[in-house]
PDB file of C-alpha atoms in Angstrom:
ATOM      1  CA  MET A 249    -117.713-145.135 -78.654  1.00  0.00           C
ATOM      2  CA  LYS A 250    -116.615-147.941 -80.979  1.00  0.00           C
ATOM      3  CA  GLY A 251    -115.168-145.349 -83.349  1.00  0.00           C
ATOM      4  CA  ALA A 252    -113.110-143.844 -80.540  1.00  0.00           C
ATOM      5  CA  LEU A 253    -111.774-147.254 -79.531  1.00  0.00           C
ATOM      6  CA  ALA A 254    -110.912-148.050 -83.133  1.00  0.00           C
ATOM      7  CA  PHE A 255    -109.078-144.721 -83.421  1.00  0.00           C
ATOM      8  CA  ILE A 256    -107.093-145.443 -80.256  1.00  0.00           C
ATOM      9  CA  GLY A 257    -106.193-148.915 -81.550  1.00  0.00           C
ATOM     10  CA  VAL A 258    -105.035-147.543 -84.897  1.00  0.00           C
ATOM     11  CA  PHE A 259    -103.112-144.775 -83.149  1.00  0.00           C
ATOM     12  CA  LEU A 260    -101.324-147.247 -80.854  1.00  0.00           C
ATOM     13  CA  SER A 261    -100.549-149.498 -83.817  1.00  0.00           C
ATOM     14  CA  PHE A 262     -99.123-146.490 -85.634  1.00  0.00           C
ATOM     15  CA  LEU A 263     -96.927-145.635 -82.652  1.00  0.00           C
ATOM     16  CA  SER A 264     -95.596-149.176 -82.509  1.00  0.00           C
ATOM     17  CA  ALA A 265     -95.024-149.401 -86.271  1.00  0.00           C
ATOM     18  CA  THR A 266     -91.360-148.566 -85.810  1.00  0.00           C
ATOM     19  CA  ALA A 267     -90.947-151.697 -83.702  1.00  0.00           C
ATOM     20  CA  ALA A 268     -92.872-153.743 -86.267  1.00  0.00           C
ATOM     21  CA  THR A 269     -90.215-153.208 -88.914  1.00  0.00           C
ATOM     22  CA  GLY A 270     -88.099-155.926 -87.341  1.00  0.00           C
ATOM     23  CA  GLU A 271     -85.163-153.621 -86.726  1.00  0.00           C
ATOM     24  CA  ALA A 272     -83.134-154.405 -83.634  1.00  0.00           C
ATOM     25  CA  ILE A 273     -83.341-151.984 -80.729  1.00  0.00           C
ATOM     26  CA  ALA A 274     -80.039-151.353 -78.984  1.00  0.00           C
ATOM     27  CA  THR A 275     -81.149-151.202 -75.340  1.00  0.00           C
ATOM     28  CA  CYS A 276     -82.611-153.722 -72.966  1.00  0.00           C
ATOM     29  CA  GLY A 277     -85.153-153.209 -70.186  1.00  0.00           C
ATOM     30  CA  SER A 278     -84.346-153.439 -66.497  1.00  0.00           C
ATOM     31  CA  GLY A 279     -86.748-156.162 -65.305  1.00  0.00           C
ATOM     32  CA  PRO A 280     -85.567-159.302 -63.490  1.00  0.00           C
ATOM     33  CA  TYR A 281     -85.376-161.462 -66.647  1.00  0.00           C
ATOM     34  CA  CYS A 282     -84.641-158.765 -69.196  1.00  0.00           C
ATOM     35  CA  GLU A 283     -80.928-159.395 -69.503  1.00  0.00           C
ATOM     36  CA  SER A 284     -81.515-163.112 -70.208  1.00  0.00           C
ATOM     37  CA  LEU A 285     -84.240-162.395 -72.761  1.00  0.00           C
ATOM     38  CA  CYS A 286     -82.157-159.759 -74.531  1.00  0.00           C
ATOM     39  CA  SER A 287     -79.219-162.173 -74.566  1.00  0.00           C
ATOM     40  CA  ILE A 288     -81.386-164.841 -76.236  1.00  0.00           C
ATOM     41  CA  CYS A 289     -82.531-162.308 -78.813  1.00  0.00           C
ATOM     42  CA  GLY A 290     -78.975-161.142 -79.404  1.00  0.00           C
ATOM     43  CA  ASP A 291     -77.609-164.656 -79.870  1.00  0.00           C
ATOM     44  CA  ILE A 292     -80.388-166.017 -82.100  1.00  0.00           C
ATOM     45  CA  PHE A 293     -81.983-162.997 -83.798  1.00  0.00           C
ATOM     46  CA  SER A 294     -79.154-160.425 -83.779  1.00  0.00           C
ATOM     47  CA  GLY A 295     -81.054-158.280 -81.296  1.00  0.00           C
ATOM     48  CA  PRO A 296     -84.498-157.672 -79.835  1.00  0.00           C
ATOM     49  CA  THR A 297     -86.635-157.808 -82.994  1.00  0.00           C
ATOM     50  CA  MET A 298     -90.324-158.523 -83.516  1.00  0.00           C
ATOM     51  CA  GLU A 299     -89.311-161.998 -84.676  1.00  0.00           C
ATOM     52  CA  CYS A 300     -87.586-162.605 -81.349  1.00  0.00           C
ATOM     53  CA  LEU A 301     -90.550-161.136 -79.489  1.00  0.00           C
ATOM     54  CA  SER A 302     -92.855-163.576 -81.260  1.00  0.00           C
ATOM     55  CA  ALA A 303     -90.616-166.525 -80.402  1.00  0.00           C
ATOM     56  CA  LEU A 304     -90.487-165.474 -76.742  1.00  0.00           C
ATOM     57  CA  PHE A 305     -94.270-165.051 -76.578  1.00  0.00           C
ATOM     58  CA  HIS A 306     -94.770-168.500 -78.065  1.00  0.00           C
ATOM     59  CA  HIS A 307     -92.204-170.049 -75.730  1.00  0.00           C
ATOM     60  CA  PHE A 308     -93.087-168.331 -72.431  1.00  0.00           C
ATOM     61  CA  CYS A 309     -96.583-166.861 -72.575  1.00  0.00           C
ATOM     62  CA  MET A 310     -98.690-168.992 -74.872  1.00  0.00           C
ATOM     63  CA  PRO A 311     -97.967-172.453 -73.371  1.00  0.00           C
ATOM     64  CA  LYS A 312     -99.074-171.295 -69.908  1.00  0.00           C
ATOM     65  CA  PHE A 313    -102.281-169.833 -71.296  1.00  0.00           C
ATOM     66  CA  ASN A 314    -103.053-172.755 -73.609  1.00  0.00           C
ATOM     67  CA  ASN A 315    -102.375-175.368 -70.912  1.00  0.00           C
ATOM     68  CA  ALA A 316    -104.560-173.545 -68.401  1.00  0.00           C
ATOM     69  CA  MET A 317    -107.375-173.203 -70.943  1.00  0.00           C
ATOM     70  CA  ASP A 318    -107.092-176.899 -71.840  1.00  0.00           C
ATOM     71  CA  LEU A 319    -107.646-177.779 -68.167  1.00  0.00           C
ATOM     72  CA  LEU A 320    -111.043-176.050 -68.293  1.00  0.00           C
ATOM     73  CA  ASN A 321    -114.173-177.519 -69.845  1.00  0.00           C
ATOM     74  CA  THR A 322    -115.083-175.761 -73.072  1.00  0.00           C
ATOM     75  CA  THR A 323    -118.306-174.573 -71.414  1.00  0.00           C
ATOM     76  CA  ASP A 324    -116.171-172.798 -68.784  1.00  0.00           C
ATOM     77  CA  TRP A 325    -114.323-170.798 -71.429  1.00  0.00           C
ATOM     78  CA  CYS A 326    -117.292-168.442 -71.764  1.00  0.00           C
ATOM     79  CA  VAL A 327    -117.500-167.663 -68.049  1.00  0.00           C
ATOM     80  CA  TRP A 328    -115.374-164.571 -67.471  1.00  0.00           C
ATOM     81  CA  GLY A 329    -114.737-165.481 -63.828  1.00  0.00           C
ATOM     82  CA  ASN A 330    -113.033-168.681 -64.993  1.00  0.00           C
ATOM     83  CA  VAL A 331    -110.744-167.095 -67.571  1.00  0.00           C
ATOM     84  CA  ASN A 332    -110.098-163.517 -66.464  1.00  0.00           C
ATOM     85  CA  SER A 333    -106.954-164.344 -64.449  1.00  0.00           C
ATOM     86  CA  LEU A 334    -105.590-166.474 -67.312  1.00  0.00           C
ATOM     87  CA  TYR A 335    -106.331-163.665 -69.746  1.00  0.00           C
ATOM     88  CA  SER A 336    -104.722-161.081 -67.457  1.00  0.00           C
ATOM     89  CA  ASN A 337    -101.645-163.254 -66.932  1.00  0.00           C
ATOM     90  CA  LEU A 338    -101.223-163.592 -70.704  1.00  0.00           C
ATOM     91  CA  SER A 339    -101.524-159.834 -71.080  1.00  0.00           C
ATOM     92  CA  ILE A 340     -98.968-159.232 -68.321  1.00  0.00           C
ATOM     93  CA  CYS A 341     -96.572-161.784 -69.827  1.00  0.00           C
ATOM     94  CA  THR A 342     -96.690-160.119 -73.264  1.00  0.00           C
ATOM     95  CA  GLU A 343     -96.273-156.686 -71.705  1.00  0.00           C
ATOM     96  CA  GLU A 344     -93.280-157.680 -69.550  1.00  0.00           C
ATOM     97  CA  ILE A 345     -91.438-159.321 -72.441  1.00  0.00           C
ATOM     98  CA  SER A 346     -92.164-156.347 -74.717  1.00  0.00           C
ATOM     99  CA  ASP A 347     -90.888-153.999 -72.014  1.00  0.00           C
ATOM    100  CA  CYS A 348     -87.702-156.052 -71.612  1.00  0.00           C
ATOM    101  CA  LEU A 349     -86.992-155.812 -75.329  1.00  0.00           C
ATOM    102  CA  GLN A 350     -87.942-152.103 -75.348  1.00  0.00           C
ATOM    103  CA  ILE A 351     -90.637-152.799 -77.950  1.00  0.00           C
ATOM    104  CA  PRO A 352     -93.781-150.692 -77.467  1.00  0.00           C
ATOM    105  CA  TRP A 353     -96.775-152.483 -75.972  1.00  0.00           C
ATOM    106  CA  PRO A 354     -99.411-153.019 -77.232  1.00  0.00           C
ATOM    107  CA  ASN A 355     -98.099-153.756 -80.659  1.00  0.00           C
ATOM    108  CA  PRO A 356     -99.455-155.521 -83.777  1.00  0.00           C
ATOM    109  CA  LEU A 357     -98.026-158.861 -82.626  1.00  0.00           C
ATOM    110  CA  VAL A 358     -99.825-158.691 -79.271  1.00  0.00           C
ATOM    111  CA  GLU A 359    -103.021-157.642 -81.014  1.00  0.00           C
ATOM    112  CA  GLN A 360    -102.744-160.652 -83.341  1.00  0.00           C
ATOM    113  CA  ILE A 361    -102.147-163.035 -80.428  1.00  0.00           C
ATOM    114  CA  PHE A 362    -105.320-161.837 -78.728  1.00  0.00           C
ATOM    115  CA  VAL A 363    -107.303-162.050 -81.965  1.00  0.00           C
ATOM    116  CA  ASP A 364    -106.029-165.624 -82.365  1.00  0.00           C
ATOM    117  CA  ILE A 365    -106.964-166.696 -78.830  1.00  0.00           C
ATOM    118  CA  HIS A 366    -110.408-165.158 -79.250  1.00  0.00           C
ATOM    119  CA  SER A 367    -110.980-167.068 -82.462  1.00  0.00           C
ATOM    120  CA  THR A 368    -109.685-170.257 -80.831  1.00  0.00           C
ATOM    121  CA  TYR A 369    -111.308-170.169 -77.410  1.00  0.00           C
ATOM    122  CA  PHE A 370    -114.103-167.618 -77.364  1.00  0.00           C
ATOM    123  CA  LYS A 371    -115.740-167.757 -80.800  1.00  0.00           C
ATOM    124  CA  GLU A 372    -118.619-169.922 -79.501  1.00  0.00           C
ATOM    125  CA  CYS A 373    -119.334-167.722 -76.499  1.00  0.00           C
ATOM    126  CA  PRO A 374    -122.694-165.947 -76.471  1.00  0.00           C
ATOM    127  CA  THR A 375    -122.374-162.207 -76.823  1.00  0.00           C
ATOM    128  CA  GLU A 376    -125.368-161.208 -74.665  1.00  0.00           C
ATOM    129  CA  GLU A 377    -123.074-160.891 -71.660  1.00  0.00           C
ATOM    130  CA  PHE A 378    -121.035-158.275 -73.482  1.00  0.00           C
ATOM    131  CA  SER A 379    -123.803-156.376 -75.238  1.00  0.00           C
ATOM    132  CA  ASP A 380    -124.859-152.829 -74.428  1.00  0.00           C
ATOM    133  CA  PRO A 381    -127.268-152.342 -71.544  1.00  0.00           C
ATOM    134  CA  PRO A 382    -130.906-151.525 -72.317  1.00  0.00           C
ATOM    135  CA  PRO A 383    -131.568-147.988 -73.591  1.00  0.00           C
ATOM    136  CA  ALA A 384    -133.300-146.986 -70.336  1.00  0.00           C
ATOM    137  CA  THR A 385    -130.139-147.851 -68.364  1.00  0.00           C
ATOM    138  CA  VAL A 386    -127.917-145.948 -70.776  1.00  0.00           C
ATOM    139  CA  PHE A 387    -130.276-142.967 -70.588  1.00  0.00           C
ATOM    140  CA  ALA A 388    -130.234-143.000 -66.773  1.00  0.00           C
ATOM    141  CA  LEU A 389    -126.434-143.230 -66.677  1.00  0.00           C
ATOM    142  CA  VAL A 390    -126.057-140.355 -69.116  1.00  0.00           C
ATOM    143  CA  ILE A 391    -128.781-138.037 -67.829  1.00  0.00           C
ATOM    144  CA  THR A 392    -127.909-138.297 -64.117  1.00  0.00           C
ATOM    145  CA  PRO A 393    -124.596-136.407 -64.323  1.00  0.00           C
ATOM    146  CA  ILE A 394    -126.114-133.940 -66.766  1.00  0.00           C
ATOM    147  CA  CYS A 395    -128.873-133.131 -64.257  1.00  0.00           C
ATOM    148  CA  LEU A 396    -126.428-132.920 -61.380  1.00  0.00           C
ATOM    149  CA  ILE A 397    -124.240-130.298 -63.038  1.00  0.00           C
ATOM    150  CA  PRO A 398    -126.731-127.413 -62.629  1.00  0.00           C
ATOM    151  CA  ILE A 399    -127.481-128.488 -59.059  1.00  0.00           C
ATOM    152  CA  MET A 400    -123.768-128.595 -58.213  1.00  0.00           C
ATOM    153  CA  TYR A 401    -123.291-125.211 -59.881  1.00  0.00           C
ATOM    154  CA  LEU A 402    -126.134-123.679 -57.885  1.00  0.00           C
ATOM    155  CA  TYR A 403    -124.820-125.218 -54.677  1.00  0.00           C
ATOM    156  CA  GLN A 404    -121.339-123.856 -55.354  1.00  0.00           C
ATOM    157  CA  HIS A 405    -122.757-120.466 -56.334  1.00  0.00           C
ATOM    158  CA  ILE A 406    -124.891-120.291 -53.173  1.00  0.00           C
ATOM    159  CA  ASN A 407    -121.928-121.321 -51.003  1.00  0.00           C
ATOM    160  CA  TYR A 408    -119.754-118.725 -52.700  1.00  0.00           C
ATOM    161  CA  GLN A 409    -122.345-115.989 -52.187  1.00  0.00           C
ATOM    162  CA  SER A 410    -122.949-116.969 -48.562  1.00  0.00           C
ATOM    163  CA  SER A 411    -119.180-117.006 -47.955  1.00  0.00           C
ATOM    164  CA  PHE A 412    -118.900-113.613 -49.594  1.00  0.00           C
ATOM    165  CA  LEU A 413    -121.845-112.323 -47.541  1.00  0.00           C
ATOM    166  CA  PHE A 414    -120.312-113.720 -44.346  1.00  0.00           C
ATOM    167  CA  LEU A 415    -116.981-112.112 -45.184  1.00  0.00           C
ATOM    168  CA  HIS A 416    -118.701-108.818 -45.980  1.00  0.00           C
ATOM    169  CA  LEU A 417    -120.724-108.890 -42.743  1.00  0.00           C
ATOM    170  CA  THR A 418    -117.751-109.757 -40.552  1.00  0.00           C
ATOM    171  CA  THR A 419    -115.636-107.062 -42.210  1.00  0.00           C
ATOM    172  CA  HIS A 420    -118.464-104.554 -41.793  1.00  0.00           C
ATOM    173  CA  GLN A 421    -118.935-105.517 -38.134  1.00  0.00           C
ATOM    174  CA  HIS A 422    -115.207-105.268 -37.561  1.00  0.00           C
ATOM    175  CA  LYS A 423    -115.168-101.742 -39.043  1.00  0.00           C
ATOM    176  CA  ASN A 424    -118.129-100.719 -36.858  1.00  0.00           C
ATOM    177  CA  GLN A 425    -116.383-101.995 -33.743  1.00  0.00           C
ATOM    178  CA  ARG A 426    -113.333 -99.836 -34.485  1.00  0.00           C
ATOM    179  CA  ARG A 427    -115.425 -96.674 -34.541  1.00  0.00           C
TER     180      ARG A 427
END
């Protein structure tokens, strides 16, 4: 599972590598603030580059997240219910700005921002909450669908045969009535 997630992450990073070169992209997104953001990038950075994207993230997204986290006690940082909306809002902010600048999301810059916030805010959090469930639970979750497949197949097969038998009987009865 971890290998698959790593592959997906590398694949997405590869796809966004063209945006990571810093080259300006000619178009601008169509969101409510996109024209303003693209204008800022055009005036200061000669277009929507990764450098501009970083500056926008650090001007618009990061202060909101950092200020909200600073309002929490450090013990509250490890309680997902206390931080999930802040985390989601940061993710949405980075995605909307990336979309405005027509830079693929996620991208290496976004990945680095999330690595940085994890090392800043969540490095002391216990990992038991995020560990794998006990082997018995994993076994039950895996074996249940596997056991249901033959039952569902048999049920479908029986329904198909009974439908076929019903069709055959009604057709046969219909033929006998004609005679």
